[in-house]
PDB file of C-alpha atoms in Angstrom:
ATOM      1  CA  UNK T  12       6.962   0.386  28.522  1.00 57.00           C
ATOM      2  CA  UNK T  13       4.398   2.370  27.186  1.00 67.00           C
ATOM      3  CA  UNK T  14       4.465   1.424  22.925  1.00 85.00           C
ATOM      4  CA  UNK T  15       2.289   3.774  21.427  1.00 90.00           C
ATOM      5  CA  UNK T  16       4.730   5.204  19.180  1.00 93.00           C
ATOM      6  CA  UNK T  17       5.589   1.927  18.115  1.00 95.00           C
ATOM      7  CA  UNK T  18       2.018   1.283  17.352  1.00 94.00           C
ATOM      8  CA  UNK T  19       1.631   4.669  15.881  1.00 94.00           C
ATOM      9  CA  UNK T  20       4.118   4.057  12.763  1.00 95.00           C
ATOM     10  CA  UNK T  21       3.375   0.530  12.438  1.00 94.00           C
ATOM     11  CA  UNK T  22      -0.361   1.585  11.779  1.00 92.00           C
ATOM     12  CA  UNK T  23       1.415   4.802   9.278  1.00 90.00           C
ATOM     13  CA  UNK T  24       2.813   1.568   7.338  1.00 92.00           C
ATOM     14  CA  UNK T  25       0.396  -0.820   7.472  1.00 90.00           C
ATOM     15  CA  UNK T  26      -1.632   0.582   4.018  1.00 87.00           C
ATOM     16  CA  UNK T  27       0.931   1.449   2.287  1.00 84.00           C
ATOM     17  CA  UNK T  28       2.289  -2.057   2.379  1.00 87.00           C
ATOM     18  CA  UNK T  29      -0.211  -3.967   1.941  1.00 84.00           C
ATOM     19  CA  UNK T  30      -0.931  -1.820  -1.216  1.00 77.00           C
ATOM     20  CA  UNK T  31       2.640  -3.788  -2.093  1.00 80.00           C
ATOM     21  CA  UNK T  32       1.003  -6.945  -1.421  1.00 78.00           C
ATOM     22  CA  UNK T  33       2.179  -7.312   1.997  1.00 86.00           C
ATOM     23  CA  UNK T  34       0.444  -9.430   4.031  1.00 87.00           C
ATOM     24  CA  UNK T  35      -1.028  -7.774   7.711  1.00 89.00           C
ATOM     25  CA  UNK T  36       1.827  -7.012  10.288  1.00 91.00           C
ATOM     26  CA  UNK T  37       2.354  -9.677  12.739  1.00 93.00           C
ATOM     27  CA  UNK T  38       4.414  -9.839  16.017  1.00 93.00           C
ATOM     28  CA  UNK T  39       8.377 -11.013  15.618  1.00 92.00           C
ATOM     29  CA  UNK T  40      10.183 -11.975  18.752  1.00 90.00           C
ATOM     30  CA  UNK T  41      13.136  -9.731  19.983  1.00 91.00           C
ATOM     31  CA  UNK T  42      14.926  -9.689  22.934  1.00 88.00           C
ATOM     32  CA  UNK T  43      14.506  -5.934  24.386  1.00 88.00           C
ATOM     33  CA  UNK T  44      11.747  -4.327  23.019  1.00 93.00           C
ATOM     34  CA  UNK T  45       9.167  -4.784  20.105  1.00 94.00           C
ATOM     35  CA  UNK T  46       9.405  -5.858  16.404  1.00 95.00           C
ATOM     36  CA  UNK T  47       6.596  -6.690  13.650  1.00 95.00           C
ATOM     37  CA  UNK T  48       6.822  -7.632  10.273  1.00 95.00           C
ATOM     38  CA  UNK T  49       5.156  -7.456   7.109  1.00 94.00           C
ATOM     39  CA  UNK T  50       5.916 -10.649   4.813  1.00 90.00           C
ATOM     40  CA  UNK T  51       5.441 -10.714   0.949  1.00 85.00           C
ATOM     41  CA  UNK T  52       6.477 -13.920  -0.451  1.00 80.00           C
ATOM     42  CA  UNK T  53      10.494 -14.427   0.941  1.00 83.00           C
ATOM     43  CA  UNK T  54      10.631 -10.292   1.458  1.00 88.00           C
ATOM     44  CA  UNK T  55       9.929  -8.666   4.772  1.00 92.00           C
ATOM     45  CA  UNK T  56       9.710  -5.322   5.910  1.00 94.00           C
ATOM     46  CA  UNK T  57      10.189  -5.227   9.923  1.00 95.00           C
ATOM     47  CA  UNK T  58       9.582  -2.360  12.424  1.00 96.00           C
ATOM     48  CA  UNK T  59      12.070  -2.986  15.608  1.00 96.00           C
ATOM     49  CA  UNK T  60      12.266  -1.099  18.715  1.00 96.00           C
ATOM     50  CA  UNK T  61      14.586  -1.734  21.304  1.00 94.00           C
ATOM     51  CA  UNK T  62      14.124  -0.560  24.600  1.00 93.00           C
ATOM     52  CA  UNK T  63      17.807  -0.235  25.961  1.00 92.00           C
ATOM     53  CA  UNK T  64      19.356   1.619  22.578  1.00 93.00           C
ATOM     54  CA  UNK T  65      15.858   3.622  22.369  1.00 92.00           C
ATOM     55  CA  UNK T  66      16.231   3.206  19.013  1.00 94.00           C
ATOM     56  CA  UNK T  67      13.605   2.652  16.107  1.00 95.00           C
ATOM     57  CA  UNK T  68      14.786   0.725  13.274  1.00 95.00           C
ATOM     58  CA  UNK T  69      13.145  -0.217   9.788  1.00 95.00           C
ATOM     59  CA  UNK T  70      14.528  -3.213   8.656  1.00 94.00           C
ATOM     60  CA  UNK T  71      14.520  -5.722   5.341  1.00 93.00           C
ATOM     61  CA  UNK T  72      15.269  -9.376   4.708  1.00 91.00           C
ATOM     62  CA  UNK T  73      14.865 -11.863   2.136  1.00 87.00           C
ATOM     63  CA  UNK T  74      13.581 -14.854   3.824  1.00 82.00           C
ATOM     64  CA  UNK T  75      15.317 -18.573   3.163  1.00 79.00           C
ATOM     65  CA  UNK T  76      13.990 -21.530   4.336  1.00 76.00           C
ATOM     66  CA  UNK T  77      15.555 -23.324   7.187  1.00 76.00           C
ATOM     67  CA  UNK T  78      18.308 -20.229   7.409  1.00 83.00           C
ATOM     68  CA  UNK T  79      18.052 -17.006   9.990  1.00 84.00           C
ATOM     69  CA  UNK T  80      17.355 -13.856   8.645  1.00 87.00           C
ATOM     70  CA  UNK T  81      19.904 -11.456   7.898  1.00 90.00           C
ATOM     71  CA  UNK T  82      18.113  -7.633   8.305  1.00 93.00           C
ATOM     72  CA  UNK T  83      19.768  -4.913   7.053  1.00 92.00           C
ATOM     73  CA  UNK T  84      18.554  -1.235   8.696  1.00 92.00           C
ATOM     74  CA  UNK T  85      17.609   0.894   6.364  1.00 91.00           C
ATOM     75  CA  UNK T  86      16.531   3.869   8.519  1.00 92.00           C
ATOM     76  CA  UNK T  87      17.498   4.087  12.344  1.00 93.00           C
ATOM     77  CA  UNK T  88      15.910   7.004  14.783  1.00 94.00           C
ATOM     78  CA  UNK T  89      16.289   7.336  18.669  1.00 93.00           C
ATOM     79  CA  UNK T  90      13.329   8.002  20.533  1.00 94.00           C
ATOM     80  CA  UNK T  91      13.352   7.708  24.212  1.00 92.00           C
ATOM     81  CA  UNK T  92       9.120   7.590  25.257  1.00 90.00           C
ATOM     82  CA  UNK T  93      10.024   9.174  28.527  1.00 90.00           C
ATOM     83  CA  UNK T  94      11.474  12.980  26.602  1.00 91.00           C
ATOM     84  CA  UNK T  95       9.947  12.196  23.146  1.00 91.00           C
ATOM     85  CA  UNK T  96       6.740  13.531  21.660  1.00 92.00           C
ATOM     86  CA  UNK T  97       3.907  12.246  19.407  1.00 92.00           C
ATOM     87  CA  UNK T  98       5.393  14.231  16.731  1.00 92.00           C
ATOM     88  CA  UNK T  99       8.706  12.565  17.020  1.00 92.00           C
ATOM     89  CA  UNK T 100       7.041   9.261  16.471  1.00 93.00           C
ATOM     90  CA  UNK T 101       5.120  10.576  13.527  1.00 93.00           C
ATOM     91  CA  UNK T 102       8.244  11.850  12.038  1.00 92.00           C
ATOM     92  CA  UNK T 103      10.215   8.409  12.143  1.00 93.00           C
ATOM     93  CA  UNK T 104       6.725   7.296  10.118  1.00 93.00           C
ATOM     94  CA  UNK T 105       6.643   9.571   7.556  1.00 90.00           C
ATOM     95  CA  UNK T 106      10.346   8.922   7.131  1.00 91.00           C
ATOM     96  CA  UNK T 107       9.668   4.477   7.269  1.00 92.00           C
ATOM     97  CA  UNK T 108       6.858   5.546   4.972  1.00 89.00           C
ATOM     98  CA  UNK T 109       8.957   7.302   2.322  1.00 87.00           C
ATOM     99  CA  UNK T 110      11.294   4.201   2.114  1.00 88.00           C
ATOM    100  CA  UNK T 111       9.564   1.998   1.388  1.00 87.00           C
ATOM    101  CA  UNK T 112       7.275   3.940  -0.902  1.00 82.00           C
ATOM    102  CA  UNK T 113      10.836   4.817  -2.643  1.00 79.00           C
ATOM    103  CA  UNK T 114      10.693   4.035  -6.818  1.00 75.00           C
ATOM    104  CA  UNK T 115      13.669   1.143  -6.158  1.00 73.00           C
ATOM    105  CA  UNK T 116      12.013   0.138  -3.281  1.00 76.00           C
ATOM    106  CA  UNK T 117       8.795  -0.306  -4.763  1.00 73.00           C
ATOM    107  CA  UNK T 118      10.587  -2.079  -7.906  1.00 70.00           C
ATOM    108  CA  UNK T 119      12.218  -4.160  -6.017  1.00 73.00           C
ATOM    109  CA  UNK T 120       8.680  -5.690  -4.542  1.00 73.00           C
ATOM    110  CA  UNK T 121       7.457  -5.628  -8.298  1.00 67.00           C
ATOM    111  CA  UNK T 122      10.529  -7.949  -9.886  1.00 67.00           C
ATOM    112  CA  UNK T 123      10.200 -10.648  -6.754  1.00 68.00           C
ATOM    113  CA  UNK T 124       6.625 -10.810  -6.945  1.00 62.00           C
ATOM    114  CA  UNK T 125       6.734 -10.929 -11.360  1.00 61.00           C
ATOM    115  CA  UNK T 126       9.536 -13.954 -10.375  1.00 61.00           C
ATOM    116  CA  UNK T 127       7.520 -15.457  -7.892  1.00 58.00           C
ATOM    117  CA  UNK T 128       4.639 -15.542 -10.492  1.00 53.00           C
ATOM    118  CA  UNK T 129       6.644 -17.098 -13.266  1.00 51.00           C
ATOM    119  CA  UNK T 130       8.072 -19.923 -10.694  1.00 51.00           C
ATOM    120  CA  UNK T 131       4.339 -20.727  -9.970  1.00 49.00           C
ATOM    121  CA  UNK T 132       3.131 -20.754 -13.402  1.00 46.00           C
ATOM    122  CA  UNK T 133       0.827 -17.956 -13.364  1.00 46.00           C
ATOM    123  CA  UNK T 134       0.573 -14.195 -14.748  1.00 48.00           C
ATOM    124  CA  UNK T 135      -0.579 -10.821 -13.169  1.00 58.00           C
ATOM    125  CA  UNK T 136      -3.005  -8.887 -14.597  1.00 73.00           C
ATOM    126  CA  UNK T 137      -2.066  -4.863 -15.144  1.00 83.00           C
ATOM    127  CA  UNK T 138      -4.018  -1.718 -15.372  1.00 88.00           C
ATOM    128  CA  UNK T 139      -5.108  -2.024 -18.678  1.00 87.00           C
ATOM    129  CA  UNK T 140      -5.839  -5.270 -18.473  1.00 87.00           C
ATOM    130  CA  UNK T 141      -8.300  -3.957 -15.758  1.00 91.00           C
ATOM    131  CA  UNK T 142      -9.873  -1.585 -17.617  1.00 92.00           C
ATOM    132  CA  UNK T 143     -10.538  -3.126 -20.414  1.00 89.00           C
ATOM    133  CA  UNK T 144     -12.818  -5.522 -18.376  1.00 90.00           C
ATOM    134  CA  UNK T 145     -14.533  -2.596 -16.887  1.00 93.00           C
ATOM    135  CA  UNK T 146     -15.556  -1.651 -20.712  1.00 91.00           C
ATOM    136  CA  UNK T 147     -17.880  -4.862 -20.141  1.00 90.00           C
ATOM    137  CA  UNK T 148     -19.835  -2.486 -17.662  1.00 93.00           C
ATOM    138  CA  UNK T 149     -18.974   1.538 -19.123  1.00 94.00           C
ATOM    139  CA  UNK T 150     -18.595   0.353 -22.300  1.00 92.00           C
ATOM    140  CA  UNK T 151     -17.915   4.655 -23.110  1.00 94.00           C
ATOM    141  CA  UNK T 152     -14.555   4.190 -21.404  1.00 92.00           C
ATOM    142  CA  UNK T 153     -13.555   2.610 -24.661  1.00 89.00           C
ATOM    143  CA  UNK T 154     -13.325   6.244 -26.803  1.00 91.00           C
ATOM    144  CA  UNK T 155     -12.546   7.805 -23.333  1.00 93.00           C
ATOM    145  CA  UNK T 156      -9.137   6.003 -23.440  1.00 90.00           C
ATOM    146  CA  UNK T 157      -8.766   6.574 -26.608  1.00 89.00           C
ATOM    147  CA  UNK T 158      -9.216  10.378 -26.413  1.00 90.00           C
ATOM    148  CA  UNK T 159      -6.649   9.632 -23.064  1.00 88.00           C
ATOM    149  CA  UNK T 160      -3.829   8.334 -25.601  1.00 87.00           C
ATOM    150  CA  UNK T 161      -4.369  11.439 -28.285  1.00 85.00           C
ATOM    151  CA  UNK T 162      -4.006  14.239 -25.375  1.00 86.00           C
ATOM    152  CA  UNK T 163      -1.033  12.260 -23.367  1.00 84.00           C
ATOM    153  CA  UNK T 164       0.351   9.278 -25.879  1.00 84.00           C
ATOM    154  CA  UNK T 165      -0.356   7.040 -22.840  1.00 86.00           C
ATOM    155  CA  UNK T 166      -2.666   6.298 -20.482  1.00 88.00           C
ATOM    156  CA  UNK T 167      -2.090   7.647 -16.903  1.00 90.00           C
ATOM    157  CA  UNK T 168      -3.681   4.834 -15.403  1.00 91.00           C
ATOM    158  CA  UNK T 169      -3.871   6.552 -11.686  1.00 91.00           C
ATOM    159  CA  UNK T 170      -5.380   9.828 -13.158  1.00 92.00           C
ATOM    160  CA  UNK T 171      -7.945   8.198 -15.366  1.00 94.00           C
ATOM    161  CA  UNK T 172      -9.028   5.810 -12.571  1.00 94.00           C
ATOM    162  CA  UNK T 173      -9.552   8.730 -10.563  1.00 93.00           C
ATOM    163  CA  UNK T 174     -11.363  11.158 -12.670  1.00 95.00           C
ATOM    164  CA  UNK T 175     -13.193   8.928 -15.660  1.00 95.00           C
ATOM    165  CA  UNK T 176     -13.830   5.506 -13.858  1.00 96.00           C
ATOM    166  CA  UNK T 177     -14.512   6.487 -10.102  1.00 95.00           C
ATOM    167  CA  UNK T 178     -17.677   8.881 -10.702  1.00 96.00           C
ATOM    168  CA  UNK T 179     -19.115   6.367 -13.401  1.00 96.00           C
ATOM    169  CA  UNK T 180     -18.378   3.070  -9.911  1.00 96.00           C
ATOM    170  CA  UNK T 181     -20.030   6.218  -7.680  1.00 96.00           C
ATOM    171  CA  UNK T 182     -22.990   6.621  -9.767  1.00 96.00           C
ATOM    172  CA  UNK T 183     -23.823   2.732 -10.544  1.00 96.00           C
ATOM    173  CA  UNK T 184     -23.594   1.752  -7.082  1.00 95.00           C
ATOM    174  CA  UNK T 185     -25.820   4.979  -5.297  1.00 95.00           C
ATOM    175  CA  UNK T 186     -28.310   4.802  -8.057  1.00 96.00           C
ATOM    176  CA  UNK T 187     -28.236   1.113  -9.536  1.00 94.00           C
ATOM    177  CA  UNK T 188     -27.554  -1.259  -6.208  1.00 92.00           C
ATOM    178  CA  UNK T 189     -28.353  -4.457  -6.991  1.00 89.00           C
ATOM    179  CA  UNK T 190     -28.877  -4.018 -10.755  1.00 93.00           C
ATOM    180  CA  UNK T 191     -26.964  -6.407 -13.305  1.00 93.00           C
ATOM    181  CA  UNK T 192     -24.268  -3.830 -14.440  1.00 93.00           C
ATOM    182  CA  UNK T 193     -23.862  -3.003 -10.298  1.00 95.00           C
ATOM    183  CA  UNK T 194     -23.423  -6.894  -9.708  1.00 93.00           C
ATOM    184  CA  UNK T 195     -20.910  -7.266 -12.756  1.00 93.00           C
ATOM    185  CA  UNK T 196     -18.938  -4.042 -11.683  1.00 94.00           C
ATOM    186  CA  UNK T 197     -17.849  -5.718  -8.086  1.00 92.00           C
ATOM    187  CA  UNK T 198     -17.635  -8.890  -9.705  1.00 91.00           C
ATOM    188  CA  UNK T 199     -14.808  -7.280 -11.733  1.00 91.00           C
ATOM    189  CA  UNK T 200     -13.526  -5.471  -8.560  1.00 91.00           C
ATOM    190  CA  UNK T 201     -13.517  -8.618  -6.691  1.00 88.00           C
ATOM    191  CA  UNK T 202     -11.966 -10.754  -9.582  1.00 86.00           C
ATOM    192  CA  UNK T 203      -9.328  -8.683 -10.531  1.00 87.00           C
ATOM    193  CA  UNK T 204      -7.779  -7.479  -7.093  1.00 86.00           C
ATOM    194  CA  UNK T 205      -7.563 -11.624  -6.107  1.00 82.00           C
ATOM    195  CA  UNK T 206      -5.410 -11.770  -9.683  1.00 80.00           C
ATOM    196  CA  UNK T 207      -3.906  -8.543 -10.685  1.00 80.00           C
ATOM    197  CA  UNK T 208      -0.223  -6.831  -9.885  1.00 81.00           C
ATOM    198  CA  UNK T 209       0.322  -4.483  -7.843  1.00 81.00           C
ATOM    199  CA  UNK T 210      -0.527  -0.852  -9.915  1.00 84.00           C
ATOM    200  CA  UNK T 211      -3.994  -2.748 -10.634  1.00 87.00           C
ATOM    201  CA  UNK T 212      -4.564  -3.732  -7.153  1.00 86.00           C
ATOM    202  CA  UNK T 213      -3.657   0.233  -6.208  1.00 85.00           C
ATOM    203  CA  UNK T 214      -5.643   1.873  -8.525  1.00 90.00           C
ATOM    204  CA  UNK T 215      -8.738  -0.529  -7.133  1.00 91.00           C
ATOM    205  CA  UNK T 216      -7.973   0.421  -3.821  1.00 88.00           C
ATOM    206  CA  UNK T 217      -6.527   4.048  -3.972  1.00 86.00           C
ATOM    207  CA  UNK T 218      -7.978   5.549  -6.983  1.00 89.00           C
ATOM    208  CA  UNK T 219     -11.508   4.429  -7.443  1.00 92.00           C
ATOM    209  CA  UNK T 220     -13.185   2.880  -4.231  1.00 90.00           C
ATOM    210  CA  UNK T 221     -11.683   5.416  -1.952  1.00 88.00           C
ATOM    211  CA  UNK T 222     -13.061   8.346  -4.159  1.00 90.00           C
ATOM    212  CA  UNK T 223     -16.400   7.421  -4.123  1.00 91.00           C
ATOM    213  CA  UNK T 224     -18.518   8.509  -1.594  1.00 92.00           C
ATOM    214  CA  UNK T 225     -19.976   7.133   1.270  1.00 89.00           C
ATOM    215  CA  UNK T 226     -23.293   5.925   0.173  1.00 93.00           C
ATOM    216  CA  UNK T 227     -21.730   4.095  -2.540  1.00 92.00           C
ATOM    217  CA  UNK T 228     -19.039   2.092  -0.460  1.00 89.00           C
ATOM    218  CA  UNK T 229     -21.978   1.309   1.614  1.00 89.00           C
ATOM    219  CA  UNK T 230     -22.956  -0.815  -1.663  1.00 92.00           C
ATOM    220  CA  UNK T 231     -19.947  -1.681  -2.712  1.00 90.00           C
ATOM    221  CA  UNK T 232     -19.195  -3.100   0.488  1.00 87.00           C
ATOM    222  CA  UNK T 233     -21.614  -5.881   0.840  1.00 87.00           C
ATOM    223  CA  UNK T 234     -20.304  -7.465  -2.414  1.00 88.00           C
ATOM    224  CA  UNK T 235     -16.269  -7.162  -1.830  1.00 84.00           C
ATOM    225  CA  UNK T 236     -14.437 -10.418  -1.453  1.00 82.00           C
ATOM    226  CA  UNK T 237     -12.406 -11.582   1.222  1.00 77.00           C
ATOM    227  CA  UNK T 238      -9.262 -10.463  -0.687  1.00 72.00           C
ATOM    228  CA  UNK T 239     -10.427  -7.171  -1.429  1.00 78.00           C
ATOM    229  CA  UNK T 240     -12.421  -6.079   1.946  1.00 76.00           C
ATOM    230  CA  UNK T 241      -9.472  -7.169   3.936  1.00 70.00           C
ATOM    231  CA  UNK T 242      -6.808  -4.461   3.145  1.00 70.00           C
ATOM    232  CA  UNK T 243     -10.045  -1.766   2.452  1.00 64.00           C
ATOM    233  CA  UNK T 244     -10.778  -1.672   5.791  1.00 61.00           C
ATOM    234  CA  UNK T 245      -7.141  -0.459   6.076  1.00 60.00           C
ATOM    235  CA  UNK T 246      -7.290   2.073   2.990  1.00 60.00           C
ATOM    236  CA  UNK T 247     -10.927   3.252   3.800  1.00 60.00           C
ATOM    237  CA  UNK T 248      -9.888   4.468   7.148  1.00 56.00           C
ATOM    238  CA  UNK T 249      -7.171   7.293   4.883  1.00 53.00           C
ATOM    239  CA  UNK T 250      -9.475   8.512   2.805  1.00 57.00           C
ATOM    240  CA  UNK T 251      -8.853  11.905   2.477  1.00 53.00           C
ATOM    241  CA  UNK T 252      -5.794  12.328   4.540  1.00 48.00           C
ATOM    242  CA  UNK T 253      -2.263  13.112   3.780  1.00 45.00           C
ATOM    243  CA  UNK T 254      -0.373   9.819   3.941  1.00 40.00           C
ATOM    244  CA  UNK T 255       2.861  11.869   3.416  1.00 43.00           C
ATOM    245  CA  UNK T 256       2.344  14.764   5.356  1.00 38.00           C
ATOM    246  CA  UNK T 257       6.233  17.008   5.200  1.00 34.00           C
ATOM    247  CA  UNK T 258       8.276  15.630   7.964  1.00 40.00           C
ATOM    248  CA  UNK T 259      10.809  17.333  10.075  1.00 38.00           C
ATOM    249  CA  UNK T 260      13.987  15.517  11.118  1.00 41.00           C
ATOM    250  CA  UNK T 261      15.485  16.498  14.212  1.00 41.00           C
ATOM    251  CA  UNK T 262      19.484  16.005  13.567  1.00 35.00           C
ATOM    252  CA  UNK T 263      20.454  15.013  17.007  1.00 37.00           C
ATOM    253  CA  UNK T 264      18.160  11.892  16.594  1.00 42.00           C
ATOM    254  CA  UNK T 265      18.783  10.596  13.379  1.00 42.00           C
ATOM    255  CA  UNK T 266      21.992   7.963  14.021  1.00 41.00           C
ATOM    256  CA  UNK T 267      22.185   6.895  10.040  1.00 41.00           C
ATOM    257  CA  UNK T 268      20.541   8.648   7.652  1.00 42.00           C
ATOM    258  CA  UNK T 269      17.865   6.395   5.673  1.00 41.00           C
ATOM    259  CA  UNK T 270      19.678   4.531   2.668  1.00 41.00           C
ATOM    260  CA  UNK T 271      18.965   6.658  -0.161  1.00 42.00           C
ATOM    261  CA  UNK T 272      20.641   4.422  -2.932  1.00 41.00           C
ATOM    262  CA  UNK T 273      17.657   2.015  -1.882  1.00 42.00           C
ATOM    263  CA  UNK T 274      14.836   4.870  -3.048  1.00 45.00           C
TER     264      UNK T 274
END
C-alpha cells in the first residue's frame, strides 16, 4: 500500500509536537497497516492507519511500565488511498493538528511534564525567566518590558519575542558573528531550550529564530546545541507557512467526531 498520506500528516504533526516536548516519531507495530508515535515522558500521541477499516485514527496513552497500553481515539477519519485525494489527507492533519494543539490538550502535556519535573528534583525555566537572561546581551529590553507591562499589565511573551527580541537576535548575528555579545546570545539560546518549559522552548523556536532571516540562521546555526538544532530543523522547514490552514470536513468520512471536551 502506497502510505503517503500517512506520511503526509505524520510530517503536519511532527513540529507541533515536538514544540510539546515530544520526542521524534518512531515506528509502533500494528497488525494491518501503519502506526507511529510520539513519546513525552509516560504520554504518547500515536498516528494509526489500518488498512482493512481504511481508517485514520489519532490516538493517546499514558504509558506504565511492564503494562499494555490502553489508547483511546480521539479523532477517527476513513480514507481509502485508492478514491481519496491529497486534500483528504491534509484535512485529517489539520484536524490531528488542532487536537492536539487544543488549550486542555496542551495543559494536559504542561501538568505531566511540571510533575515529572518535581519527581526528578528539578525546575523549568519560563518565559520571563528567559528574558531576563537575554537582558545580559540587550540590556534595553529591560525598560522595553517595562513599557510592555504599562500598555498591557502583562507581558505577552509570544508578541514581544516576536517584535522586540527577534530583530535585536537578527541584527547581532548578520552584523556581529562571532563577536562576544553574538557568542553569549546562542549560549543563552542553547542553555535555556536544554532547561526551560515548554512556552520558553516555543517562543525560542517559533517566535524568534524562525523570524529572523536567512543570513542570520546561517550564524545562528553553527552555534545551536544538539537539543536545540534537532527539532529546528523541523520548525525551520515552516517558516512562513500556515500550520493551520481552514480545513474542510467531508461528513460522509468523519466516523466520530474529534473529542471536543479534550480541547
Amino acid at each position: 500500500m502506497d502510505f503517503k498520506a500517512f506520511d503526509l500528516i505524520v510530517e503536519k504533526l511532527t513540529p507541533a509536537l515536538l514544540a510539546q516536548e515530544f520526542d521524534a516519531p518512531k515506528p509502533y507495530e500494528v497488525e494491518n497497516g501503519k502506526a507511529m508515535v510520539f513519546l513525552s515522558g509516560n504520554l504518547a500521541y500515536g498516528v494509526f492507519y489500518d488498512v482493512k477499516t481504511k481508517r485514520f485514527d489519532l490516538k493517546s496513552t499514558t504509558m506504565e511500565e511492564g503494562k499494555d497500553p490502553k489508547w483511546r481515539s480521539l479523532s477517527t477519519f476513513m480514507f481509502n488511498p485508492e478514491e481519496d485525494t491529497t486534500s483528504d489527507a491534509e484535512s485529517i492533519a489539520n484536524d490531528f493538528l488542532e487536537t492536539v494543539e487544543g488549550p486542555k490538550r496542551v495543559e494536559l502535556v504542561r501538568q505531566n511534564k511540571k510533575r515529572a519535573k518535581k519527581e526528578d528534583g528539578t525546575l523549568d525555566a519560563d518565559p520571563q525567566f528567559l528574558f531576563n537572561r537575554l537582558m545580559a546581551v540587550f540590556p534595553e529590553l529591560r525598560e522595553e518590558m517595562a513599557e510592555e507591562r504599562i500598555h498591557y499589565g502583562r507581558i505577552r511573551f509570544f508578541t514581544f519575542a516576536k517584535e522586540k527580541i527577534a530583530p535585536k537576535v537578527e541584527n547581532l548575528a548578520v552584523n556581529y558573528p562571532g563577536s562576544d555579545p553574538f557568542e553569549k546570545m546562542c549560549g543563552i539560546l542553547n542553555d535555556m531550550y536544554a532547561n526551560a518549559d515548554m512556552d520558553a522552548r516555543s517562543i525560542i523556536t517559533i517566535a524568534i529564530l524562525n523570524e529572523v532571516n536567512d543570513t542570520a540562521f546561517a550564524n545562528i546555526k553553527e552555534k545551536l546545541g544538539e537539543d536545540l538544532a534537532k527539532i529546528y530543523k523541523y520548525s525551520r522547514g515552516f517558516r512562513g507557512k500556515k500550520v493551520k490552514p481552514e480545513k474542510i470536513k467531508k461528513a460522509k468520512k468523519v466516523v466520530a467526531r474529534s473529542l471536543n471536551e479534550m480541547k
